Structure formats: C-alpha cells, structure tokens
Short mmCIF file of C-alpha atoms (C1' of nucleotides) in Angstrom, two decimals:
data_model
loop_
_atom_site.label_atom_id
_atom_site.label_comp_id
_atom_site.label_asym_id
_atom_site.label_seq_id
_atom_site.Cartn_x
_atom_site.Cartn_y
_atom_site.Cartn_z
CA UNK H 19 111.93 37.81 234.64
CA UNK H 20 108.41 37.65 235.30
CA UNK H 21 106.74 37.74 239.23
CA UNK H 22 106.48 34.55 238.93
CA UNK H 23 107.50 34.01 242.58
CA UNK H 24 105.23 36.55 243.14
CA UNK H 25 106.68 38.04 246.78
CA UNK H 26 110.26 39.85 245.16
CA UNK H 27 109.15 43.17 244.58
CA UNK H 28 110.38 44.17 240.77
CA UNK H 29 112.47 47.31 241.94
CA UNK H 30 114.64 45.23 244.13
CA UNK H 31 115.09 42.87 241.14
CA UNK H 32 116.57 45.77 239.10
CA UNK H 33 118.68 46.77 241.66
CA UNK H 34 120.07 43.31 242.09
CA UNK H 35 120.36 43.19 238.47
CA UNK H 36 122.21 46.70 238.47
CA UNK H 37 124.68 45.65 240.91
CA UNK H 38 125.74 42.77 238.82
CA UNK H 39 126.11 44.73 235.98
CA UNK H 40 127.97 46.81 237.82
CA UNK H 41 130.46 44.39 239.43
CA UNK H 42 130.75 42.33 235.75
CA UNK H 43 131.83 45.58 233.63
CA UNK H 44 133.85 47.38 236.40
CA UNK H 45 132.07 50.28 236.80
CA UNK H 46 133.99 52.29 239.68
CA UNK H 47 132.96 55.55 242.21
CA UNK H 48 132.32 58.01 239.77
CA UNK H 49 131.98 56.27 236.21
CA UNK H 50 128.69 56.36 234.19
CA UNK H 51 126.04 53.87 234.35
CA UNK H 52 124.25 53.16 231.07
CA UNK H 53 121.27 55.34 230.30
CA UNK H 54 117.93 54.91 231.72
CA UNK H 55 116.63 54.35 228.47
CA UNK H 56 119.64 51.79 227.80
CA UNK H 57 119.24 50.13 231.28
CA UNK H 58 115.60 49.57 230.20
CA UNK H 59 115.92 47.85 227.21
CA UNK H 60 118.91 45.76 228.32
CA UNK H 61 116.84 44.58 231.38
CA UNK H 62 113.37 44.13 229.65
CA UNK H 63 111.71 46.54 232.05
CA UNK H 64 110.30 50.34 231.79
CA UNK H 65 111.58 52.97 231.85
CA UNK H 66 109.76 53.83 235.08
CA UNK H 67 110.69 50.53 236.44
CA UNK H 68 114.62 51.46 236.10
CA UNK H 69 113.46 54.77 237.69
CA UNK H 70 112.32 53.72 240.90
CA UNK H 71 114.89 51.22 241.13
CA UNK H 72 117.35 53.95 240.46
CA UNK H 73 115.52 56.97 242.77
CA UNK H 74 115.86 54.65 245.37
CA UNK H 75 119.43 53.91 245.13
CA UNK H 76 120.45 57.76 245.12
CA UNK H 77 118.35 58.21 248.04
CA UNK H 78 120.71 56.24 249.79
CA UNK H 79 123.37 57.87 248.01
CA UNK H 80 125.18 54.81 246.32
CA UNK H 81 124.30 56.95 242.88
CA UNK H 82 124.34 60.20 241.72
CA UNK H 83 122.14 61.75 239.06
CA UNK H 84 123.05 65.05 236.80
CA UNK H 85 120.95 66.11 234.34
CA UNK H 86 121.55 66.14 230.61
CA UNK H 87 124.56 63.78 231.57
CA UNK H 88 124.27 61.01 233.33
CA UNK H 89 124.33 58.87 236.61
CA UNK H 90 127.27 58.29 238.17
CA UNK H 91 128.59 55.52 240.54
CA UNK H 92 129.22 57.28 244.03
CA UNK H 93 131.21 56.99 246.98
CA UNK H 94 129.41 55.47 249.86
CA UNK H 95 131.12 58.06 252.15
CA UNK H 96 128.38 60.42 250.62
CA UNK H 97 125.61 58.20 251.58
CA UNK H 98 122.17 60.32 252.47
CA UNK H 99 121.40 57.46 254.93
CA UNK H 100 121.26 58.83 257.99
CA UNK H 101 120.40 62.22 257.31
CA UNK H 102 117.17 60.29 256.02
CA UNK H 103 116.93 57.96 258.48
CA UNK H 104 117.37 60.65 261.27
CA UNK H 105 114.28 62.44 260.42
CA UNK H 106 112.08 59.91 261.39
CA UNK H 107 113.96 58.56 264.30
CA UNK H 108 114.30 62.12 265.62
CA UNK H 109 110.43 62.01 265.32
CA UNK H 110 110.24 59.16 267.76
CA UNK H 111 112.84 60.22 270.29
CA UNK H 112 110.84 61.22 273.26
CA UNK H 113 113.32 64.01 274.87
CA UNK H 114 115.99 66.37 273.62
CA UNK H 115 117.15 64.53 276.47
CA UNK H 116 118.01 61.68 274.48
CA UNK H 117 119.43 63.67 272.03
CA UNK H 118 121.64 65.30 274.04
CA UNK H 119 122.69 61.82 275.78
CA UNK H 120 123.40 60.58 272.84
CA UNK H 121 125.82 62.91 271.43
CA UNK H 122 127.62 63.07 274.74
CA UNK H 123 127.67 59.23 274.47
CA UNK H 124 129.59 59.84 271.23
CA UNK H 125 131.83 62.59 272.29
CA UNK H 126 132.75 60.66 275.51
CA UNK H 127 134.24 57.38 272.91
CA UNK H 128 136.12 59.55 271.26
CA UNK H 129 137.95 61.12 273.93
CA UNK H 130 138.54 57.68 275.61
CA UNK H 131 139.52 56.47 271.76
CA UNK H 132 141.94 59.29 271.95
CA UNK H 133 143.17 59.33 275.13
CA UNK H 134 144.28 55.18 275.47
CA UNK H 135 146.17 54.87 271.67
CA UNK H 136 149.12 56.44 271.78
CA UNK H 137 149.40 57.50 268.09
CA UNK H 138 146.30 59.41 268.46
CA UNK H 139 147.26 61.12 271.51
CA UNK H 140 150.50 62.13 269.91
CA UNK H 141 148.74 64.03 266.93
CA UNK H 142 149.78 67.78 266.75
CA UNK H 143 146.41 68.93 266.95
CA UNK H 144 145.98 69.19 270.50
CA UNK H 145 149.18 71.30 270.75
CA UNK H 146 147.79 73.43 268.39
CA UNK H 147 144.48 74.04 269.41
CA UNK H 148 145.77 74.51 273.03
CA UNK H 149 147.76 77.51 271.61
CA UNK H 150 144.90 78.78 269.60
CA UNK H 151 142.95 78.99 272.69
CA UNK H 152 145.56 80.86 274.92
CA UNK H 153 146.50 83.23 272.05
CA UNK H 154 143.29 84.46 271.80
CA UNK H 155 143.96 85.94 268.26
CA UNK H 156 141.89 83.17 266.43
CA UNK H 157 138.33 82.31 267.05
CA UNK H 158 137.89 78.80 268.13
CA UNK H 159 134.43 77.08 268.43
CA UNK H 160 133.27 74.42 271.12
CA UNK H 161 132.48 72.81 268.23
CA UNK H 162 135.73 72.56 267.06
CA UNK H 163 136.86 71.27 269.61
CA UNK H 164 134.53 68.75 269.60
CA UNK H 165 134.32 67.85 266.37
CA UNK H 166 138.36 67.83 266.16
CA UNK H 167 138.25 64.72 268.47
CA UNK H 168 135.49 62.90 266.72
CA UNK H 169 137.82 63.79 263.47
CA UNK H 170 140.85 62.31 264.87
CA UNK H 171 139.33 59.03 265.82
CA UNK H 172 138.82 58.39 262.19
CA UNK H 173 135.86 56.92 262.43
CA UNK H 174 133.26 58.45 259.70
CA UNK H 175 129.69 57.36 261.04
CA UNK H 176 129.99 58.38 264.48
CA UNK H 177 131.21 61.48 262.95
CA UNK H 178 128.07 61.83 260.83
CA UNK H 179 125.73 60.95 263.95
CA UNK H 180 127.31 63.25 265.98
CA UNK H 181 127.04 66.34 263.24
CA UNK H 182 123.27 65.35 263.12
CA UNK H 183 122.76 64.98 266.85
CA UNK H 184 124.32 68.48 267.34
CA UNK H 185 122.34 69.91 265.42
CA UNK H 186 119.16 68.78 266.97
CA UNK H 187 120.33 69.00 270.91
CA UNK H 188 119.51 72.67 270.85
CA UNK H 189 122.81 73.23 272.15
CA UNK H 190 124.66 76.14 271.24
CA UNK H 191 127.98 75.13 269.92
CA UNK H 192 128.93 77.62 267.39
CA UNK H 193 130.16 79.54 270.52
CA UNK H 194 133.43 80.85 270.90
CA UNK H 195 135.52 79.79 273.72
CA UNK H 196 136.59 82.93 275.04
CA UNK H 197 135.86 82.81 278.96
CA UNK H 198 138.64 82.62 281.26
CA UNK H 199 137.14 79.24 283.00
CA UNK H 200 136.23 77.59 279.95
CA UNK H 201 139.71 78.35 278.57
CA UNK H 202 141.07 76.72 281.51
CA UNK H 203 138.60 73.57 281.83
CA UNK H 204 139.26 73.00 277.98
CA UNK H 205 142.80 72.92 278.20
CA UNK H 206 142.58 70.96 281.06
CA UNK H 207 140.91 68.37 279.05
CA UNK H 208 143.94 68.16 276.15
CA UNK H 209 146.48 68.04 278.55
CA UNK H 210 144.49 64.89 280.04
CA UNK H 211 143.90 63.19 276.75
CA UNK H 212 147.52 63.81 275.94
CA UNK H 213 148.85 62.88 279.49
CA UNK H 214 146.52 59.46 278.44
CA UNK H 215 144.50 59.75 281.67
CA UNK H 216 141.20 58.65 280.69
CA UNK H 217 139.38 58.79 283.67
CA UNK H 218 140.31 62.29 284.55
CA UNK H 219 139.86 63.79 280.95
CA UNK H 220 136.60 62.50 281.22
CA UNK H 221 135.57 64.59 284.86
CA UNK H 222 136.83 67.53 282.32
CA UNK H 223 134.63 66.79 280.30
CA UNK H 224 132.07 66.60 282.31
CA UNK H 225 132.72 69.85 283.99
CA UNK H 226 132.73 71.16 280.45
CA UNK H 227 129.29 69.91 279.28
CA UNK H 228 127.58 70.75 282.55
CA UNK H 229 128.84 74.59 282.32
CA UNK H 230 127.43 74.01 279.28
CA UNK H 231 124.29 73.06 280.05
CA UNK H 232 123.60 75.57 282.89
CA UNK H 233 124.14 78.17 280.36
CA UNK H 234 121.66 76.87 277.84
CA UNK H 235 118.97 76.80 281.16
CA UNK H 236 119.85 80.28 281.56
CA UNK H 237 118.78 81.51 278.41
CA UNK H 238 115.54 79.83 278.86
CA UNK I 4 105.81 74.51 243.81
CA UNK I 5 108.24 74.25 240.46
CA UNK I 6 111.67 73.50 240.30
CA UNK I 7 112.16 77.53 240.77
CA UNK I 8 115.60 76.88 242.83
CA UNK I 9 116.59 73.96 241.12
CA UNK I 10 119.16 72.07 243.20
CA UNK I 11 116.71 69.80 245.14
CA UNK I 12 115.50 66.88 243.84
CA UNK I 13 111.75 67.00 243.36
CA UNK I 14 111.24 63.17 245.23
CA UNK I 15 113.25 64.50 248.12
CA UNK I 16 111.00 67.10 248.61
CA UNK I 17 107.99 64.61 248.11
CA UNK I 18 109.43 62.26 250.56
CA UNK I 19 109.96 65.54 253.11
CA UNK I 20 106.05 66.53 252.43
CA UNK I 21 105.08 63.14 253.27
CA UNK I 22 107.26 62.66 256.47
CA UNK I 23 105.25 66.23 257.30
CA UNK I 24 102.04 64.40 256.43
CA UNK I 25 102.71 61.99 258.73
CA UNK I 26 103.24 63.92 261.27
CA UNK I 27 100.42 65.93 261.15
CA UNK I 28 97.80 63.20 260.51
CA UNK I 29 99.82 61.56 263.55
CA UNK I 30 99.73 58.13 261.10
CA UNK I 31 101.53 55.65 263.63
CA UNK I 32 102.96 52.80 262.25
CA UNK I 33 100.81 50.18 261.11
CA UNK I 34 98.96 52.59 260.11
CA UNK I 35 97.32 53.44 256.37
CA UNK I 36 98.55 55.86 253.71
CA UNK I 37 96.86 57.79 251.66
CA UNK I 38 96.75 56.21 248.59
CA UNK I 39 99.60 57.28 245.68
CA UNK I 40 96.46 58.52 243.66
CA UNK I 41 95.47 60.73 246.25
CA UNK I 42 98.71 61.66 247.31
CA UNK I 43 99.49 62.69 244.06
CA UNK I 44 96.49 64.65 243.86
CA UNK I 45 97.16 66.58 246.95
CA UNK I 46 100.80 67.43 246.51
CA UNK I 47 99.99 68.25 243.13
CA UNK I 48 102.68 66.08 241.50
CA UNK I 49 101.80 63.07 239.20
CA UNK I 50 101.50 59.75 240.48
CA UNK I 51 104.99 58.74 239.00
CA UNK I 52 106.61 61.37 241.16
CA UNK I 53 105.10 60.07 244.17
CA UNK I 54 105.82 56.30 243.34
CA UNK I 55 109.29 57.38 242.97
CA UNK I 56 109.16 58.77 246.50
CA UNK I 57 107.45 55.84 248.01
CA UNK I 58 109.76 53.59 246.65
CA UNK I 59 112.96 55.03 247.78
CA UNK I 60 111.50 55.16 251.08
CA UNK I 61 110.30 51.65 250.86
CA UNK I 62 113.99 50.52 250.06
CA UNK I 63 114.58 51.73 253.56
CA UNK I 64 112.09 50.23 255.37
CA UNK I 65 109.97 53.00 256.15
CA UNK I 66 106.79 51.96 254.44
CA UNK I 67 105.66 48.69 253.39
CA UNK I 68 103.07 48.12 250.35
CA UNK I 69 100.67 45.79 249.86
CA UNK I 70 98.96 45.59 246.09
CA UNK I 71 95.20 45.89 246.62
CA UNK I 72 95.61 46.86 250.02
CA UNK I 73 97.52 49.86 250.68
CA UNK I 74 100.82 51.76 251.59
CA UNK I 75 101.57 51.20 255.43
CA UNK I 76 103.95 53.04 257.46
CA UNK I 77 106.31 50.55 259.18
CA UNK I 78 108.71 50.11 261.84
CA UNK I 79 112.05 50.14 260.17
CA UNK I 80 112.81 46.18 261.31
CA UNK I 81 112.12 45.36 258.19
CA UNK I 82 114.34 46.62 255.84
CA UNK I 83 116.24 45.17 252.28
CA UNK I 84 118.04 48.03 252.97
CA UNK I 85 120.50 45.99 254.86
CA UNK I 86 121.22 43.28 252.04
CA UNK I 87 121.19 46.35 249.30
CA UNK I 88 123.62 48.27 251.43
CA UNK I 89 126.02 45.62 252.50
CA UNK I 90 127.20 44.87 249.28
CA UNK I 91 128.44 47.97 248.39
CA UNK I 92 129.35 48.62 251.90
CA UNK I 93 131.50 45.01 252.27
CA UNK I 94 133.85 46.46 249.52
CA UNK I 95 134.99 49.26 251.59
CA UNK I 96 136.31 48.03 254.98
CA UNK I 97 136.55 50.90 256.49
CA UNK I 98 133.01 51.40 256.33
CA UNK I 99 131.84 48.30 257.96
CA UNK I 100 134.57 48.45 260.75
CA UNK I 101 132.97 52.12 261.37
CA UNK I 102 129.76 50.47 262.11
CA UNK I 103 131.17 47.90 264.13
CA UNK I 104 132.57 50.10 266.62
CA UNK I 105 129.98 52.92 266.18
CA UNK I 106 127.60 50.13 267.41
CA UNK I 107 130.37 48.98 270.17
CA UNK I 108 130.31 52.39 271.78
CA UNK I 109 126.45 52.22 271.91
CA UNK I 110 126.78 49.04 274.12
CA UNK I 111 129.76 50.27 276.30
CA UNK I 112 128.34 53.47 276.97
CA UNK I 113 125.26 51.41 278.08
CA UNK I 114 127.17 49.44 280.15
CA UNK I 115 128.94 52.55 281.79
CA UNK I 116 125.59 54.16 282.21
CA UNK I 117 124.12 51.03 284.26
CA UNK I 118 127.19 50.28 286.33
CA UNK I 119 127.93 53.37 287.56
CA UNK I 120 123.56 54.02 288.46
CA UNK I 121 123.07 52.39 291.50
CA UNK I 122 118.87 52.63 290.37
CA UNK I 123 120.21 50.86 287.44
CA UNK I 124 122.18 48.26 289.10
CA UNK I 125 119.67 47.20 291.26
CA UNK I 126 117.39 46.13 288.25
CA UNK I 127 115.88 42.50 288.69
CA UNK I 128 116.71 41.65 284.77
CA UNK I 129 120.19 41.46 285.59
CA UNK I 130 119.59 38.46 288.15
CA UNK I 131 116.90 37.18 285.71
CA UNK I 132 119.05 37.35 282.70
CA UNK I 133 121.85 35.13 284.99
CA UNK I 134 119.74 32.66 285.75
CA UNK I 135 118.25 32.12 282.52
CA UNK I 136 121.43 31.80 281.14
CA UNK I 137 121.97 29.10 284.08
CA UNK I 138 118.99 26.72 283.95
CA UNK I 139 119.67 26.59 280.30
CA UNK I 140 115.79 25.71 279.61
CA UNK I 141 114.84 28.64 277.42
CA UNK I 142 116.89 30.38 274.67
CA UNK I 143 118.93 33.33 275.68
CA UNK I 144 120.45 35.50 272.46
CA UNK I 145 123.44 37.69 272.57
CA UNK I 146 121.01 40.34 271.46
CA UNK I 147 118.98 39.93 274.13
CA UNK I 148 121.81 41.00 276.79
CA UNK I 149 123.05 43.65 274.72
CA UNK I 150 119.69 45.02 273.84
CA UNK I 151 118.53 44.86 277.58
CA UNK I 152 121.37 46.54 278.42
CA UNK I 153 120.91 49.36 276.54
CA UNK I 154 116.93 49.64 277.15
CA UNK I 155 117.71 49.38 280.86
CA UNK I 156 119.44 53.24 280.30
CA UNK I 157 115.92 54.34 279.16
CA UNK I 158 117.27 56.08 276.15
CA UNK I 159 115.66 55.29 273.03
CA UNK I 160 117.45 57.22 270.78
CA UNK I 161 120.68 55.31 271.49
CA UNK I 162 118.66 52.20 271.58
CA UNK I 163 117.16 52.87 267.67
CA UNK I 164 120.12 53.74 266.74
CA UNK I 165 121.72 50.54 268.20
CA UNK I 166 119.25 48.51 266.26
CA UNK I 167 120.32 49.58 263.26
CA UNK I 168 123.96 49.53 263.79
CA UNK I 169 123.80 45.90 264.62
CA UNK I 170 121.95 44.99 261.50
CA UNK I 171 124.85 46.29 259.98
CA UNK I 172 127.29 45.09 261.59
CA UNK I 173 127.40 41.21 259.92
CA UNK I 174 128.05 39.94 263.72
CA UNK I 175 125.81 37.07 264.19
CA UNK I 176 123.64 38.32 267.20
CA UNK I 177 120.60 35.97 266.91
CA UNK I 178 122.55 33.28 268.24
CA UNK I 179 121.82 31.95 271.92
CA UNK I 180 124.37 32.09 274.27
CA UNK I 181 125.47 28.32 274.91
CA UNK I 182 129.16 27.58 274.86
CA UNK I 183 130.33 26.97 278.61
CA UNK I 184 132.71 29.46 278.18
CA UNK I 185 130.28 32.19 276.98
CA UNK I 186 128.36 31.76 279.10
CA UNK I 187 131.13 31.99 282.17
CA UNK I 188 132.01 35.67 280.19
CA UNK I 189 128.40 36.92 280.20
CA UNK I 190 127.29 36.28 283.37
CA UNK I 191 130.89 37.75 284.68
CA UNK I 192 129.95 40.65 282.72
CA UNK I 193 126.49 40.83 284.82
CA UNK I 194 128.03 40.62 287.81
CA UNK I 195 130.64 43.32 287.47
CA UNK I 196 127.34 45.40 286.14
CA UNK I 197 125.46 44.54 289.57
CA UNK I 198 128.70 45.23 291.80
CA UNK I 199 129.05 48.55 290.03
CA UNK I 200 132.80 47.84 288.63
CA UNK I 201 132.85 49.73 285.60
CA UNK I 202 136.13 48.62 284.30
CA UNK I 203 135.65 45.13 284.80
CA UNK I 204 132.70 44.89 283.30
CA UNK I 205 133.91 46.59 280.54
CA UNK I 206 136.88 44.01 280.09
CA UNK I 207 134.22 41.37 280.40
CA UNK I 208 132.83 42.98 277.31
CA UNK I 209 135.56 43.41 275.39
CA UNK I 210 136.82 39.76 275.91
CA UNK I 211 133.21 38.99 274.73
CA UNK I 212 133.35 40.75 271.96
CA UNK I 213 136.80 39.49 270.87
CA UNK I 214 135.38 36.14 271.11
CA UNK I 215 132.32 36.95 268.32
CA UNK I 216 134.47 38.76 265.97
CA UNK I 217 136.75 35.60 265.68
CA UNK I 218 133.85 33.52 265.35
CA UNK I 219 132.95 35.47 262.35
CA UNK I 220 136.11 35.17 261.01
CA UNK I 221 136.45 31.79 261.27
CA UNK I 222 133.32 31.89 259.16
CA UNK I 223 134.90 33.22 256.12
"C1'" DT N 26 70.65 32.40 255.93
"C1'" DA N 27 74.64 31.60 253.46
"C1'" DT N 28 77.11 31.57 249.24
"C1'" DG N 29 79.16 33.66 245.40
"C1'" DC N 30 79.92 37.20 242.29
"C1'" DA N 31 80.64 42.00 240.63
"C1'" DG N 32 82.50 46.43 241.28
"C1'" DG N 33 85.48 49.81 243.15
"C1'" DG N 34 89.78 50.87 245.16
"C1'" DT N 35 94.72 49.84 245.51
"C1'" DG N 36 99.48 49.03 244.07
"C1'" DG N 37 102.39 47.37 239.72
"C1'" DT N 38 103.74 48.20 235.18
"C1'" DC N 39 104.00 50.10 230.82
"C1'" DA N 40 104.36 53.21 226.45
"C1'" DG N 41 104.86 57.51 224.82
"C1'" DA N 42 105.25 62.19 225.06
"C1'" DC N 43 107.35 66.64 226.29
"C1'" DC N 44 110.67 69.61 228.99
"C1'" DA N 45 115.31 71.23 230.68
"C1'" DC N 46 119.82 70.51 230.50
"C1'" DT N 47 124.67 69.20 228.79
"C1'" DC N 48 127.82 68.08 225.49
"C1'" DT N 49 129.73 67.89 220.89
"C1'" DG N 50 130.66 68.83 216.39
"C1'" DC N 51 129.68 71.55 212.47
"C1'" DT N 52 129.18 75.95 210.25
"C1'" DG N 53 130.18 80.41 209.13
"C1'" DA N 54 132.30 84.73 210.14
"C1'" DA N 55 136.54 87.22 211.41
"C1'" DT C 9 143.27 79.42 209.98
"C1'" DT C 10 140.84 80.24 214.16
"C1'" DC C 11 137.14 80.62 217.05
"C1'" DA C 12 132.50 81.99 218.36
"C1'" DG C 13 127.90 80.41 218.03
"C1'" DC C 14 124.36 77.39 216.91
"C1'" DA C 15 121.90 73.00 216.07
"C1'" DG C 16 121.23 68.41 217.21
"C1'" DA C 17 121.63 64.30 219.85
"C1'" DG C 18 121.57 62.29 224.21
"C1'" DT C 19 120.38 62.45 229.09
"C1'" DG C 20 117.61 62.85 233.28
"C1'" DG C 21 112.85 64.91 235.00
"C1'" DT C 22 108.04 64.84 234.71
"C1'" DC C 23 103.52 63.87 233.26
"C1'" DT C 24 99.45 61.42 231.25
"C1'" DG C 25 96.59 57.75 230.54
"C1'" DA C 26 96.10 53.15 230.19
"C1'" DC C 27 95.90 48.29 231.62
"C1'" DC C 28 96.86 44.43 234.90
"C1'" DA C 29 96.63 41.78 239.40
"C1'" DC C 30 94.94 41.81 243.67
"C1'" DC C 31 91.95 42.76 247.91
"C1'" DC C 32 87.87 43.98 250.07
"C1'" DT C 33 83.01 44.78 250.54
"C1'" DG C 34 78.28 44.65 249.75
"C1'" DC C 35 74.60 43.13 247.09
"C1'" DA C 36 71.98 39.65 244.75
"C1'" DT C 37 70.89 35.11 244.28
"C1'" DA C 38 70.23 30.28 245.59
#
DNA sequence: TATGCAGGGTGGTCAGACCACTCTGCTGAA
DNA sequence: TTCAGCAGAGTGGTCTGACCACCCTGCATA
C-alpha cells in the first residue's frame, strides 16, 4: 500500500484499485459507487486521496457526481475528453486554417463513408431532407445537413470532433439554406451520395464549402 | 466567485482559470507552475480545490509534478490517460472501433492531401523514406510513414489530433517495418503518393492496414 | 577552495470540521 | 386513515492546518 516503489503516483493507485472494485462487484453505467467516506476506509487512504482519484475520473467523464446522493458509474459516450482536451490543442493550432481543414477533413469521410455502403446510402434521410429543402416550408440549417451525414455514419468521435471543430472555424453554419444556388448545389450533393458517385459528390461538396467560404470573406 | 449558479463544478472552473493562466503568462511547456500554494492563494480557493484540479489534469497528461520540484506543464505524450481510459473503453467496442477509423480518416485524408499537391508530391522524404526502407540499415516504424505523411500536409491540428487517436487505437505502431511483404505494400504506397494516383495509393493503404489489424488479432 | 549541512520551498498525505443538498421515515394534524 | 411537513442521517463540496518526503540553494565550516 505504501510508495514503496516510490515512482506510482497514489491517485493512479486508487483508481486502479476502483476499477477492480468495480469489475469484482458488477457495478454497471449508472449504479452507485460506495461513498467517499466508505471508499476511504475500505482502501486505507483519505478522504482527499479518494477525491482526487475520483475528480479526476469525472473529468474524463467515466463518473458522475450528484450531491447529497452519490457517484454514479457513467457511460463513456458522455466522456468530457475532448471537450477538455480541445482547449488546449485549439491553443496550439496555429490557423483557423487548420481548423477549418480539419473539419472539412471530417465532413469529406463521411460523405465518402456514405456514398460507397449501400445501406447507408439507402437511408430515408436524404429523401427527406431533399424535400425539406425544395418545400421551403421548414427551416433547414447547413448544419444539418452536415451534421446529418456525420450522424448517419455512426461513428460517435468524429461526430464529437466535428461539433467542436465547428464551433471554433468561425464559420457560420446555423444558416439557413434558402438561396436558389445553394438549394441546387446541396441537392446536387444527395443525389450524388445516393447515386454512390463518390468522386462527383465530393466536387459538390467542394463547390458547397467554397461558396461558403467566399461568403464568410465577405463579411470581413 | 461562489457557487452562485450552481451547476458547474468548482475544479472545472479552476482547471478553466488555470488554462487562462497559462495563456496569459504564455507558460510553454516545460515550463514552471505556480506553485498549488500560490495558486490557491490567487484564485482564492483552498489548496485542496486546486490539487483536485491539478490532478485531474495530470490524469490527462497535461501537467506533470515533481515533489520538491514543481508542477510543469507538459506535452500531452505522456499520458496514463491511455491505460486508465482503455479499460473502460475495451468493454465497449464500438468505442474503440470509432477511434480506429476516426484515426484512419486522419491518415487517408493525408494521403489524399499529398497525392493530389503536386508541391507535396515532389517532397524528398518520400524518396528518403523508400530507400530507408530498402537498405534496411536503420529502423523504419509504421509510425514514422504515417506520421510523415500527415506532417508533410502542414496541418497540425490534424496531426495532434492523429497522435492521440493512435495511442488509442491498440494498433501496434512502434513496430519497424520489416516483413518482405510490408515492405513491398509501403513503398507501393509511396510510389502511388509520388505519381499522384490517389486511388491507388489509397488501396495500398487500405491493404496495409488490413494487414495490421489481423496482426493484432492474431495477438489475442 | 571544497565539502557538507541547514533551511526554505515544493508536492503528497492526512484528520477533522463545516456546509449544502437529497432522501427517508417518523410525527402530528386533518 | 391519510398525508403534509419536519428532523435526521448520509452524501458530496470545501476549507484549514498540520506533518512528511524531497529538492535545491547558499552559507558556514573544515
């Protein structure tokens, strides 16, 4: 129990220790851990020991703390990782450039996801949102769009980076789609991911972000 | 400075003050903290409060302490994070594959990027990187293609968030490249790259790829 | 001049106290 | 009997002050 190796730090200890309690007595997402004060005694340790060891794991969002109840096991698909993480990689990225590159990079796979697997191609999405755009009646977001394909690839972290990424390209995305072009390039684009063409759904794409783009320079 | 709206977490907001800190001061990394005495001191918050904090963001790799020394912030390379994460992660599949192929579209995108810049293509490393992987004298890593490969696009965001990914991931990428056949496949790759083929090269690195993942399985 | 020791600063840990909050079960009034 | 309301226990949140182990530096001594 002691340091006597002296190099583990102690809080990692506990949360070794915590996981095996937690894997031994079956604790599942969203059952109650023992108490802090509990934990402590069990495991020999402070209370401010368990405390750090346990701060740390909600920070990454394996736990979740209420007080005057408990703390709770939680889902991993609630993880704070990468909203924490992006704050100080943000910091280091040189150019909104990057940022913007990046999220294209992201939005790009998932059209190409889309657009060469059948199954996805065939969801009734793009059928709908092609009629919500032509209707008019219904407000639809680029974002939507957007985010709609990232949704459909079913892939969870790219979907979180890209939500963060938007948010810091400075790009303005809560924007209707309401101009006749854009209307037009857009469903351009579905009928090409549908139609499985890859290559040419990308050039939409393309054509889409760099309209885009030359609008954001215009507000400048 | 109390709890007046409640919701937040009091060491989220410490770890926010000290990212702004950080900033300000322009501490790089390597560089020294201010010690969790004064910190607590200057944010007005006991010392407990702040160790909480520094903890957390210690479990991710952020800072690194040293008793007697001093907190130092760090480049996140070193992080537990990865073995603390990955065991709850492992248990959910679908979480792991996500990073897999989150990281995946880092590296193809790279690859895109390159092959279809003719600046890019045109880079000595490529030729270097073949013959290297030729004379067989020094050690070439798998990570050392991909990561070249994605520094070569100048865009560091991608890049951090590549490193990360693959530490993730549970692929074995400190391995050298040495099988004949691996070999053959990654300097294929580098030629499609060079002769600006973007599909090809991107078969090349799927049928690369394909071969790692089943050496991981076999693993198991 | 060179050695060695003491002191101050740092992180690491602990015990104990109080606060704010939630839940539960008991009590007393309708 | 029923139900509203209160008291208490249990929980996380925070703080204080203390001591330890360790590192560095500068001064005093050999």
């Amino acid at each position: 129990m002691q340091n006597s190796q002296s190099s583990s730090k102690r809080f990692l200890d506990i949360i070794g220790e915590l996981q095996s309690l937690i894997s031994e007595q079956k604790i599942e997402y969203g059952d109650r851990l023992p108490s802090e004060r509990h934990l402590a005694e069990k495991l020999q340790v402070s209370r401010t020991a368990v405390r750090e060891a346990l701060r740390s794991m909600e920070l990454l969002g394996l736990i979740e703390t209420r007080r005057g109840e408990g703390t709770f096991l939680s889902d991993f698909k609630k993880h704070q990782l990468v909203e924490v993480l992006s704050t100080f990689i943000m910091q280091q990225a040189r150019s909104i450039q990057d940022v913007v590159e990046t999220r294209m990079i992201h939005e790009r796979a998932a059209i190409t996801t889309i657009t060469e697997n059948e199954e996805f191609r065939m969801l009734p999405v793009w059928v709908g949102m092609q009629s919500k755009l032509i209707d008019g009646e219904s407000v639809f977001l680029r974002e939507d769009m957007v985010r709609e394909t990232i949704v459909a690839t079913e892939n969870r972290l790219s979907l979180k980076i890209w939500f963060l990424l938007k948010q810091y390209s400075g790009v303005s995305f809560d924007v209707a789609i309401e101009a006749v072009e854009e209307i037009a390039i857009v469903h351009e684009l579905l009928d090409e991911m549908m139609a499985g063409n890859t290559e040419k759904a990308l050039i939409c794409y393309e054509k889409w972000m760099n309209q885009v783009e030359g609008e954001r320079r215009e507000m400048e």
